[in-house]
Amino acid sequence: MRPLTDEETKTMFEKLSKYIGENIKILVDRPDGSYCFRLHNDRVYYMSEKILKLATHISRDKLVSVGTCFGKFTKTIKFRLHITALDFLAPYAKFKVWVKPGAEQSFLYGNHVLKSGLGRITENTMQYQGVVVYSMTDVPLGFGVAAKTTQECRRVDPMSIVVFHQADVGEFIRNEDTLT
């Protein structure tokens, strides 16, 4: 387990800023202690420094994971967020989308959000902006990328895609055998 390089940190923070903006500072400078990001087997983990110190006593080949997995770096050095980061992204999300109860199951099966399933959307959401997807009862379901701006969503066809699916909490069940 090692600290992220400057390039890796920049790539990861750019991806996180699409979803939570400048609230990234809140993740690192928390009132309940110091937290950090560490890289292990191409995956980025978020943990307190207390847990980091305890994890140093375990050899790298024996260590499976420590802390919360925020995502992983691909072979082309792109950063992909994992659904396990949802609990940290949801409270600080700048842009949110609420889906109707009838569209929740469709989203949780890995489908995009259609205009007909859109309940609400944060005002001034730009196209290709990262959004956190909620149920109408404010339960975070996953995250995605806005396919249309807020203004375009008002006048598009009901079968048009308004949010591209990125990850959802249903992945735990669908990909149970392959999650690492």
mmCIF file of C-alpha atoms in Angstrom:
data_model
loop_
_atom_site.group_PDB
_atom_site.id
_atom_site.type_symbol
_atom_site.label_atom_id
_atom_site.label_comp_id
_atom_site.label_asym_id
_atom_site.label_seq_id
_atom_site.Cartn_x
_atom_site.Cartn_y
_atom_site.Cartn_z
ATOM 1 C CA MET A 1 0.000 0.000 0.000
ATOM 2 C CA ARG A 2 1.441 3.329 -1.042
ATOM 3 C CA PRO A 3 0.428 6.981 -1.278
ATOM 4 C CA LEU A 4 -0.913 8.146 -4.629
ATOM 5 C CA THR A 5 1.459 9.931 -6.989
ATOM 6 C CA ASP A 6 0.680 13.519 -7.997
ATOM 7 C CA GLU A 7 -0.691 12.357 -11.365
ATOM 8 C CA GLU A 8 -2.873 9.679 -9.750
ATOM 9 C CA THR A 9 -4.143 12.148 -7.145
ATOM 10 C CA LYS A 10 -4.995 14.684 -9.837
ATOM 11 C CA THR A 11 -6.835 12.082 -11.928
ATOM 12 C CA MET A 12 -8.815 10.801 -8.946
ATOM 13 C CA PHE A 13 -9.699 14.272 -7.650
ATOM 14 C CA GLU A 14 -10.851 15.360 -11.126
ATOM 15 C CA LYS A 15 -13.248 12.412 -11.186
ATOM 16 C CA LEU A 16 -14.473 13.091 -7.640
ATOM 17 C CA SER A 17 -14.953 16.787 -8.396
ATOM 18 C CA LYS A 18 -17.431 15.855 -11.145
ATOM 19 C CA TYR A 19 -19.699 14.541 -8.401
ATOM 20 C CA ILE A 20 -18.961 16.562 -5.246
ATOM 21 C CA GLY A 21 -17.135 19.662 -6.499
ATOM 22 C CA GLU A 22 -14.937 21.424 -3.971
ATOM 23 C CA ASN A 23 -16.357 19.279 -1.156
ATOM 24 C CA ILE A 24 -13.347 16.975 -1.643
ATOM 25 C CA LYS A 25 -11.670 18.968 1.123
ATOM 26 C CA ILE A 26 -14.327 17.731 3.547
ATOM 27 C CA LEU A 27 -13.328 14.122 2.857
ATOM 28 C CA VAL A 28 -9.696 14.706 3.814
ATOM 29 C CA ASP A 29 -10.027 17.298 6.605
ATOM 30 C CA ARG A 30 -12.678 15.719 8.802
ATOM 31 C CA PRO A 31 -13.446 16.792 12.369
ATOM 32 C CA ASP A 32 -13.255 13.196 13.595
ATOM 33 C CA GLY A 33 -9.613 12.719 12.546
ATOM 34 C CA SER A 34 -7.264 12.663 9.584
ATOM 35 C CA TYR A 35 -8.223 10.582 6.572
ATOM 36 C CA CYS A 36 -6.183 9.679 3.510
ATOM 37 C CA PHE A 37 -6.264 7.864 0.182
ATOM 38 C CA ARG A 38 -3.905 4.949 -0.461
ATOM 39 C CA LEU A 39 -3.290 2.751 -3.508
ATOM 40 C CA HIS A 40 -3.158 -1.042 -3.254
ATOM 41 C CA ASN A 41 -3.384 -3.357 -6.292
ATOM 42 C CA ASP A 42 -4.588 -0.506 -8.571
ATOM 43 C CA ARG A 43 -7.433 0.261 -6.172
ATOM 44 C CA VAL A 44 -7.760 3.464 -4.160
ATOM 45 C CA TYR A 45 -8.791 3.057 -0.522
ATOM 46 C CA TYR A 46 -10.061 5.764 1.810
ATOM 47 C CA MET A 47 -9.193 5.276 5.465
ATOM 48 C CA SER A 48 -8.352 6.989 8.698
ATOM 49 C CA GLU A 49 -4.692 7.382 9.528
ATOM 50 C CA LYS A 50 -5.216 5.202 12.612
ATOM 51 C CA ILE A 51 -6.294 2.292 10.409
ATOM 52 C CA LEU A 52 -3.417 3.036 8.033
ATOM 53 C CA LYS A 53 -0.900 2.662 10.865
ATOM 54 C CA LEU A 54 -2.461 -0.632 11.920
ATOM 55 C CA ALA A 55 -2.431 -1.930 8.337
ATOM 56 C CA THR A 56 1.317 -1.377 7.978
ATOM 57 C CA HIS A 57 1.878 -4.469 10.118
ATOM 58 C CA ILE A 58 0.328 -6.701 7.442
ATOM 59 C CA SER A 59 2.450 -7.722 4.456
ATOM 60 C CA ARG A 60 1.304 -6.446 1.058
ATOM 61 C CA ASP A 61 0.724 -9.886 -0.420
ATOM 62 C CA LYS A 62 -1.533 -10.875 2.510
ATOM 63 C CA LEU A 63 -3.496 -7.598 2.575
ATOM 64 C CA VAL A 64 -6.764 -7.894 0.640
ATOM 65 C CA SER A 65 -8.297 -4.495 1.390
ATOM 66 C CA VAL A 66 -8.316 -1.844 4.068
ATOM 67 C CA GLY A 67 -10.729 1.043 4.493
ATOM 68 C CA THR A 68 -13.323 1.838 1.838
ATOM 69 C CA CYS A 69 -12.572 1.198 -1.825
ATOM 70 C CA PHE A 70 -13.293 4.406 -3.744
ATOM 71 C CA GLY A 71 -12.396 3.066 -7.154
ATOM 72 C CA LYS A 72 -9.626 1.711 -9.290
ATOM 73 C CA PHE A 73 -7.176 2.800 -11.924
ATOM 74 C CA THR A 74 -7.485 1.129 -15.300
ATOM 75 C CA LYS A 75 -4.465 0.064 -17.322
ATOM 76 C CA THR A 76 -4.700 3.376 -19.226
ATOM 77 C CA ILE A 77 -4.480 5.291 -15.900
ATOM 78 C CA LYS A 78 -8.124 6.362 -15.916
ATOM 79 C CA PHE A 79 -9.985 6.327 -12.625
ATOM 80 C CA ARG A 80 -13.282 4.455 -12.257
ATOM 81 C CA LEU A 81 -15.425 5.060 -9.199
ATOM 82 C CA HIS A 82 -16.853 2.016 -7.435
ATOM 83 C CA ILE A 83 -20.275 1.868 -5.851
ATOM 84 C CA THR A 84 -18.632 1.527 -2.429
ATOM 85 C CA ALA A 85 -17.840 5.267 -2.623
ATOM 86 C CA LEU A 86 -21.558 6.127 -2.754
ATOM 87 C CA ASP A 87 -21.879 6.567 1.022
ATOM 88 C CA PHE A 88 -19.201 9.270 0.875
ATOM 89 C CA LEU A 89 -20.377 10.925 -2.367
ATOM 90 C CA ALA A 90 -24.092 11.151 -1.553
ATOM 91 C CA PRO A 91 -23.980 13.642 1.362
ATOM 92 C CA TYR A 92 -21.759 16.072 -0.561
ATOM 93 C CA ALA A 93 -23.230 15.695 -4.060
ATOM 94 C CA LYS A 94 -23.665 18.969 -5.927
ATOM 95 C CA PHE A 95 -26.107 17.592 -8.490
ATOM 96 C CA LYS A 96 -28.806 15.056 -7.734
ATOM 97 C CA VAL A 97 -31.452 13.163 -9.648
ATOM 98 C CA TRP A 98 -34.505 11.554 -8.061
ATOM 99 C CA VAL A 99 -36.158 8.647 -9.868
ATOM 100 C CA LYS A 100 -39.800 7.654 -9.614
ATOM 101 C CA PRO A 101 -40.623 4.445 -7.711
ATOM 102 C CA GLY A 102 -41.451 2.641 -10.965
ATOM 103 C CA ALA A 103 -38.019 3.442 -12.423
ATOM 104 C CA GLU A 104 -35.960 2.468 -9.367
ATOM 105 C CA GLN A 105 -35.857 -1.211 -10.228
ATOM 106 C CA SER A 106 -34.854 -0.477 -13.812
ATOM 107 C CA PHE A 107 -31.956 1.670 -12.609
ATOM 108 C CA LEU A 108 -30.922 -0.967 -10.061
ATOM 109 C CA TYR A 109 -30.746 -3.533 -12.875
ATOM 110 C CA GLY A 110 -28.139 -1.378 -14.605
ATOM 111 C CA ASN A 111 -30.286 0.611 -17.048
ATOM 112 C CA HIS A 112 -30.074 4.319 -17.806
ATOM 113 C CA VAL A 113 -32.663 6.723 -16.361
ATOM 114 C CA LEU A 114 -35.295 7.752 -18.898
ATOM 115 C CA LYS A 115 -37.284 10.986 -18.849
ATOM 116 C CA SER A 116 -40.413 8.983 -17.972
ATOM 117 C CA GLY A 117 -38.695 7.747 -14.785
ATOM 118 C CA LEU A 118 -37.298 11.114 -13.750
ATOM 119 C CA GLY A 119 -38.880 12.491 -10.593
ATOM 120 C CA ARG A 120 -36.754 15.593 -9.955
ATOM 121 C CA ILE A 121 -33.385 16.965 -10.979
ATOM 122 C CA THR A 122 -31.179 19.595 -9.380
ATOM 123 C CA GLU A 123 -31.526 22.988 -11.028
ATOM 124 C CA ASN A 124 -28.716 24.088 -13.418
ATOM 125 C CA THR A 125 -27.344 20.578 -13.967
ATOM 126 C CA MET A 126 -25.056 20.681 -16.981
ATOM 127 C CA GLN A 127 -24.747 17.995 -19.633
ATOM 128 C CA TYR A 128 -22.154 15.298 -18.768
ATOM 129 C CA GLN A 129 -22.135 16.410 -15.145
ATOM 130 C CA GLY A 130 -21.752 13.686 -12.523
ATOM 131 C CA VAL A 131 -24.962 13.132 -10.553
ATOM 132 C CA VAL A 132 -25.992 10.991 -7.614
ATOM 133 C CA VAL A 133 -29.229 9.100 -8.208
ATOM 134 C CA TYR A 134 -31.752 8.966 -5.354
ATOM 135 C CA SER A 135 -35.129 7.350 -4.834
ATOM 136 C CA MET A 136 -38.015 9.721 -4.152
ATOM 137 C CA THR A 137 -37.562 8.909 -0.452
ATOM 138 C CA ASP A 138 -33.967 10.288 -0.541
ATOM 139 C CA VAL A 139 -32.199 6.927 -0.447
ATOM 140 C CA PRO A 140 -29.027 7.011 -2.586
ATOM 141 C CA LEU A 141 -29.236 4.329 -5.281
ATOM 142 C CA GLY A 142 -26.117 4.999 -7.337
ATOM 143 C CA PHE A 143 -24.499 7.545 -9.566
ATOM 144 C CA GLY A 144 -24.307 8.435 -13.209
ATOM 145 C CA VAL A 145 -23.687 11.177 -15.734
ATOM 146 C CA ALA A 146 -26.356 13.635 -16.868
ATOM 147 C CA ALA A 147 -27.154 13.084 -20.541
ATOM 148 C CA LYS A 148 -29.154 16.309 -20.787
ATOM 149 C CA THR A 149 -29.176 19.671 -19.036
ATOM 150 C CA THR A 150 -31.990 20.514 -16.642
ATOM 151 C CA GLN A 151 -33.630 22.719 -19.279
ATOM 152 C CA GLU A 152 -33.425 20.011 -21.961
ATOM 153 C CA CYS A 153 -34.991 17.484 -19.557
ATOM 154 C CA ARG A 154 -38.151 19.576 -19.410
ATOM 155 C CA ARG A 155 -38.888 19.310 -23.106
ATOM 156 C CA VAL A 156 -37.503 15.965 -24.301
ATOM 157 C CA ASP A 157 -39.401 12.864 -25.342
ATOM 158 C CA PRO A 158 -40.432 10.574 -22.419
ATOM 159 C CA MET A 159 -38.287 7.738 -23.795
ATOM 160 C CA SER A 160 -35.103 9.857 -23.977
ATOM 161 C CA ILE A 161 -32.182 9.016 -21.725
ATOM 162 C CA VAL A 162 -31.556 11.753 -19.139
ATOM 163 C CA VAL A 163 -28.923 10.012 -16.957
ATOM 164 C CA PHE A 164 -26.308 7.526 -18.112
ATOM 165 C CA HIS A 165 -25.896 4.692 -15.624
ATOM 166 C CA GLN A 166 -22.447 4.422 -13.990
ATOM 167 C CA ALA A 167 -22.948 2.348 -10.847
ATOM 168 C CA ASP A 168 -25.774 1.305 -8.546
ATOM 169 C CA VAL A 169 -26.286 -0.580 -5.297
ATOM 170 C CA GLY A 170 -27.727 -3.539 -7.227
ATOM 171 C CA GLU A 171 -24.186 -4.385 -8.390
ATOM 172 C CA PHE A 172 -23.528 -6.113 -5.092
ATOM 173 C CA ILE A 173 -26.136 -8.721 -5.949
ATOM 174 C CA ARG A 174 -25.659 -8.900 -9.745
ATOM 175 C CA ASN A 175 -21.861 -9.207 -9.613
ATOM 176 C CA GLU A 176 -21.534 -11.020 -6.315
ATOM 177 C CA ASP A 177 -19.135 -13.641 -7.701
ATOM 178 C CA THR A 178 -16.756 -11.234 -9.444
ATOM 179 C CA LEU A 179 -16.511 -8.329 -6.954
ATOM 180 C CA THR A 180 -13.080 -7.991 -5.385
#
